[in-house]
Amino acid sequence: MRYHTTFLGVQETQLSDENDIDVTGCWYNGDFGFAATPSTGRSGGLLSIWDSKLSQVEEVIKARHFLITIGKWSGVQSQMIFANVYGPQEPQNKKKLWEDLGRIKSTKAGTWIIFGDFNTVRKECERYNSHFNPSEAFWFNRFIGKECLHDLRMGGHRFTYFCQSDGKMSKLDRFLVCNNFLRQFPSVSITAAPREISDHCPVILQTSKADFGKPPFRFFNSWMKRDGFEQIIKESWEKFRGYGKPDAYLAAKLRFLKNEIKKWRARDHPKELDELLKLKHRLHDLDTTAESKSLTDLEIEKRRLGIQRITELEKLVVLDLKQKARLR
């Protein structure tokens, strides 16, 4: 499924230097603004990116565990305030984080969206095969209630975090929105999308749907890394039969080669998508199974091999996206 993204928040960039972040590679065109906070060693790091055609960010508030952007948003009367959060591990630091966010919220009027990896849960059923800390849940729930925030019902996966090594699962990621947000966007939906090769599900807040047309044909460099490409080039080059002056002959031969590449891609691409879709469905089924019982060693190995193959296929997709971005 495709989403027309207008604001993107990333947690755990694990980059201590903001200049090392390839923001262009994370966005679908050149019309964006961004803000980031560095990690501490290999821990943490936040990145927020927004569509600069729709928004005008006027203020950024940075801290180790949150990144707040405040500004005007097209079609919204009040200021939009996005708080990108990565919760700390230590219980006392979590409590301080809720206090800091509450203090800032009390001084900044607007439409608040607080989201990210909070690194805690609200109740025991939001953990599976892992330890539940009632004290942490109390202070988190107290923060939500005191600040009049709404934890909207989430579709998709029940748990957003899956520990690869021991099968522990938790609902750590979510969106918290204020009353003002609900008044302006009553038809909002939140979905925990398949986590695929990551240990966290992407959580998507959607207020409208967009439809994108069929992309035009282009030659992508990644095709040269795909099985069968070299063979189709050799066979097409040898197969061509033509006549005329050398320049006309070469032009006709190149057109023939282009058409053969189109035919090859028309056959190969659906097969590749089908393989990727089946792998993701298999991974989704294993994750769903893991939410109700522990996976067997064989199932864990199948999951590992599936992630490995998905990574290989999606590396090619990433190459295509980067080439599209350069063309734009």
mmCIF file with all atom_site columns, C-alpha atoms in Angstrom, residues 31-112:
data_model
loop_
_atom_site.group_PDB
_atom_site.id
_atom_site.type_symbol
_atom_site.label_atom_id
_atom_site.label_alt_id
_atom_site.label_comp_id
_atom_site.label_asym_id
_atom_site.label_entity_id
_atom_site.label_seq_id
_atom_site.pdbx_PDB_ins_code
_atom_site.Cartn_x
_atom_site.Cartn_y
_atom_site.Cartn_z
_atom_site.occupancy
_atom_site.B_iso_or_equiv
_atom_site.pdbx_formal_charge
_atom_site.auth_seq_id
_atom_site.auth_comp_id
_atom_site.auth_asym_id
_atom_site.auth_atom_id
_atom_site.pdbx_PDB_model_num
ATOM 1  C CA . ASP A 1 31  ? 10.270 19.703 -1.317 1.00 0.00 ? 31  ASP A CA 1
ATOM 2  C CA . PHE A 1 32  ? 11.047 18.963 2.313  1.00 0.00 ? 32  PHE A CA 1
ATOM 3  C CA . GLY A 1 33  ? 12.370 20.438 5.517  1.00 0.00 ? 33  GLY A CA 1
ATOM 4  C CA . PHE A 1 34  ? 13.904 18.467 8.357  1.00 0.00 ? 34  PHE A CA 1
ATOM 5  C CA . ALA A 1 35  ? 15.297 18.588 11.867 1.00 0.00 ? 35  ALA A CA 1
ATOM 6  C CA . ALA A 1 36  ? 17.365 16.014 13.737 1.00 0.00 ? 36  ALA A CA 1
ATOM 7  C CA . THR A 1 37  ? 18.938 15.275 17.083 1.00 0.00 ? 37  THR A CA 1
ATOM 8  C CA . PRO A 1 38  ? 22.153 13.249 17.372 1.00 0.00 ? 38  PRO A CA 1
ATOM 9  C CA . SER A 1 39  ? 22.428 9.885  19.066 1.00 0.00 ? 39  SER A CA 1
ATOM 10 C CA . THR A 1 40  ? 24.503 9.238  22.166 1.00 0.00 ? 40  THR A CA 1
ATOM 11 C CA . GLY A 1 41  ? 26.978 6.721  20.861 1.00 0.00 ? 41  GLY A CA 1
ATOM 12 C CA . ARG A 1 42  ? 24.868 4.100  19.084 1.00 0.00 ? 42  ARG A CA 1
ATOM 13 C CA . SER A 1 43  ? 21.789 4.836  21.169 1.00 0.00 ? 43  SER A CA 1
ATOM 14 C CA . GLY A 1 44  ? 18.893 7.080  20.149 1.00 0.00 ? 44  GLY A CA 1
ATOM 15 C CA . GLY A 1 45  ? 18.866 9.834  17.559 1.00 0.00 ? 45  GLY A CA 1
ATOM 16 C CA . LEU A 1 46  ? 15.702 11.417 16.107 1.00 0.00 ? 46  LEU A CA 1
ATOM 17 C CA . LEU A 1 47  ? 14.768 12.676 12.653 1.00 0.00 ? 47  LEU A CA 1
ATOM 18 C CA . SER A 1 48  ? 11.647 14.584 11.548 1.00 0.00 ? 48  SER A CA 1
ATOM 19 C CA . ILE A 1 49  ? 10.938 15.402 7.890  1.00 0.00 ? 49  ILE A CA 1
ATOM 20 C CA . TRP A 1 50  ? 7.986  17.393 6.541  1.00 0.00 ? 50  TRP A CA 1
ATOM 21 C CA . ASP A 1 51  ? 6.512  18.498 3.234  1.00 0.00 ? 51  ASP A CA 1
ATOM 22 C CA . SER A 1 52  ? 7.657  22.100 2.843  1.00 0.00 ? 52  SER A CA 1
ATOM 23 C CA . LYS A 1 53  ? 4.860  22.811 0.346  1.00 0.00 ? 53  LYS A CA 1
ATOM 24 C CA . LEU A 1 54  ? 2.281  22.224 3.063  1.00 0.00 ? 54  LEU A CA 1
ATOM 25 C CA . SER A 1 55  ? 4.047  23.441 6.176  1.00 0.00 ? 55  SER A CA 1
ATOM 26 C CA . GLN A 1 56  ? 6.161  26.261 7.507  1.00 0.00 ? 56  GLN A CA 1
ATOM 27 C CA . VAL A 1 57  ? 8.071  25.241 10.629 1.00 0.00 ? 57  VAL A CA 1
ATOM 28 C CA . GLU A 1 58  ? 8.745  28.240 12.852 1.00 0.00 ? 58  GLU A CA 1
ATOM 29 C CA . GLU A 1 59  ? 10.272 26.655 15.949 1.00 0.00 ? 59  GLU A CA 1
ATOM 30 C CA . VAL A 1 60  ? 12.185 23.481 16.810 1.00 0.00 ? 60  VAL A CA 1
ATOM 31 C CA . ILE A 1 61  ? 12.739 22.228 20.360 1.00 0.00 ? 61  ILE A CA 1
ATOM 32 C CA . LYS A 1 62  ? 15.410 19.572 20.770 1.00 0.00 ? 62  LYS A CA 1
ATOM 33 C CA . ALA A 1 63  ? 16.290 17.267 23.641 1.00 0.00 ? 63  ALA A CA 1
ATOM 34 C CA . ARG A 1 64  ? 17.856 13.834 23.935 1.00 0.00 ? 64  ARG A CA 1
ATOM 35 C CA . HIS A 1 65  ? 14.510 12.025 23.978 1.00 0.00 ? 65  HIS A CA 1
ATOM 36 C CA . PHE A 1 66  ? 12.241 14.295 21.945 1.00 0.00 ? 66  PHE A CA 1
ATOM 37 C CA . LEU A 1 67  ? 12.232 16.513 18.877 1.00 0.00 ? 67  LEU A CA 1
ATOM 38 C CA . ILE A 1 68  ? 9.370  19.016 18.674 1.00 0.00 ? 68  ILE A CA 1
ATOM 39 C CA . THR A 1 69  ? 8.523  20.990 15.525 1.00 0.00 ? 69  THR A CA 1
ATOM 40 C CA . ILE A 1 70  ? 6.014  23.861 15.657 1.00 0.00 ? 70  ILE A CA 1
ATOM 41 C CA . GLY A 1 71  ? 4.588  25.735 12.694 1.00 0.00 ? 71  GLY A CA 1
ATOM 42 C CA . LYS A 1 72  ? 1.789  26.532 10.288 1.00 0.00 ? 72  LYS A CA 1
ATOM 43 C CA . TRP A 1 73  ? 0.125  23.809 8.257  1.00 0.00 ? 73  TRP A CA 1
ATOM 44 C CA . SER A 1 74  ? -1.946 24.264 5.109  1.00 0.00 ? 74  SER A CA 1
ATOM 45 C CA . GLY A 1 75  ? -5.663 24.066 5.898  1.00 0.00 ? 75  GLY A CA 1
ATOM 46 C CA . VAL A 1 76  ? -5.180 24.095 9.695  1.00 0.00 ? 76  VAL A CA 1
ATOM 47 C CA . GLN A 1 77  ? -5.956 27.284 11.594 1.00 0.00 ? 77  GLN A CA 1
ATOM 48 C CA . SER A 1 78  ? -3.975 26.583 14.772 1.00 0.00 ? 78  SER A CA 1
ATOM 49 C CA . GLN A 1 79  ? -0.290 25.769 14.934 1.00 0.00 ? 79  GLN A CA 1
ATOM 50 C CA . MET A 1 80  ? 0.612  22.131 14.331 1.00 0.00 ? 80  MET A CA 1
ATOM 51 C CA . ILE A 1 81  ? 2.950  20.706 16.959 1.00 0.00 ? 81  ILE A CA 1
ATOM 52 C CA . PHE A 1 82  ? 4.642  17.374 16.233 1.00 0.00 ? 82  PHE A CA 1
ATOM 53 C CA . ALA A 1 83  ? 6.557  15.769 19.108 1.00 0.00 ? 83  ALA A CA 1
ATOM 54 C CA . ASN A 1 84  ? 8.773  12.928 17.862 1.00 0.00 ? 84  ASN A CA 1
ATOM 55 C CA . VAL A 1 85  ? 9.648  10.795 20.927 1.00 0.00 ? 85  VAL A CA 1
ATOM 56 C CA . TYR A 1 86  ? 12.152 8.071  21.746 1.00 0.00 ? 86  TYR A CA 1
ATOM 57 C CA . GLY A 1 87  ? 11.610 6.993  25.355 1.00 0.00 ? 87  GLY A CA 1
ATOM 58 C CA . PRO A 1 88  ? 14.579 6.234  27.610 1.00 0.00 ? 88  PRO A CA 1
ATOM 59 C CA . GLN A 1 89  ? 15.186 2.837  29.209 1.00 0.00 ? 89  GLN A CA 1
ATOM 60 C CA . GLU A 1 90  ? 15.465 3.947  32.843 1.00 0.00 ? 90  GLU A CA 1
ATOM 61 C CA . PRO A 1 91  ? 12.138 4.351  34.741 1.00 0.00 ? 91  PRO A CA 1
ATOM 62 C CA . GLN A 1 92  ? 13.199 7.598  36.458 1.00 0.00 ? 92  GLN A CA 1
ATOM 63 C CA . ASN A 1 93  ? 14.172 9.123  33.093 1.00 0.00 ? 93  ASN A CA 1
ATOM 64 C CA . LYS A 1 94  ? 10.825 8.131  31.608 1.00 0.00 ? 94  LYS A CA 1
ATOM 65 C CA . LYS A 1 95  ? 9.013  9.947  34.390 1.00 0.00 ? 95  LYS A CA 1
ATOM 66 C CA . LYS A 1 96  ? 11.152 13.035 33.740 1.00 0.00 ? 96  LYS A CA 1
ATOM 67 C CA . LEU A 1 97  ? 10.364 12.829 30.023 1.00 0.00 ? 97  LEU A CA 1
ATOM 68 C CA . TRP A 1 98  ? 6.612  12.924 30.707 1.00 0.00 ? 98  TRP A CA 1
ATOM 69 C CA . GLU A 1 99  ? 7.136  15.924 33.006 1.00 0.00 ? 99  GLU A CA 1
ATOM 70 C CA . ASP A 1 100 ? 9.222  17.776 30.395 1.00 0.00 ? 100 ASP A CA 1
ATOM 71 C CA . LEU A 1 101 ? 6.675  17.150 27.629 1.00 0.00 ? 101 LEU A CA 1
ATOM 72 C CA . GLY A 1 102 ? 3.823  18.246 29.901 1.00 0.00 ? 102 GLY A CA 1
ATOM 73 C CA . ARG A 1 103 ? 5.635  21.447 30.821 1.00 0.00 ? 103 ARG A CA 1
ATOM 74 C CA . ILE A 1 104 ? 6.256  22.341 27.173 1.00 0.00 ? 104 ILE A CA 1
ATOM 75 C CA . LYS A 1 105 ? 2.676  21.452 26.183 1.00 0.00 ? 105 LYS A CA 1
ATOM 76 C CA . SER A 1 106 ? 1.352  23.837 28.841 1.00 0.00 ? 106 SER A CA 1
ATOM 77 C CA . THR A 1 107 ? 3.266  26.727 27.245 1.00 0.00 ? 107 THR A CA 1
ATOM 78 C CA . LYS A 1 108 ? 2.645  25.943 23.555 1.00 0.00 ? 108 LYS A CA 1
ATOM 79 C CA . ALA A 1 109 ? -0.944 26.194 22.355 1.00 0.00 ? 109 ALA A CA 1
ATOM 80 C CA . GLY A 1 110 ? -1.854 24.357 19.178 1.00 0.00 ? 110 GLY A CA 1
ATOM 81 C CA . THR A 1 111 ? -2.787 21.005 17.690 1.00 0.00 ? 111 THR A CA 1
ATOM 82 C CA . TRP A 1 112 ? -0.553 18.427 19.386 1.00 0.00 ? 112 TRP A CA 1
#
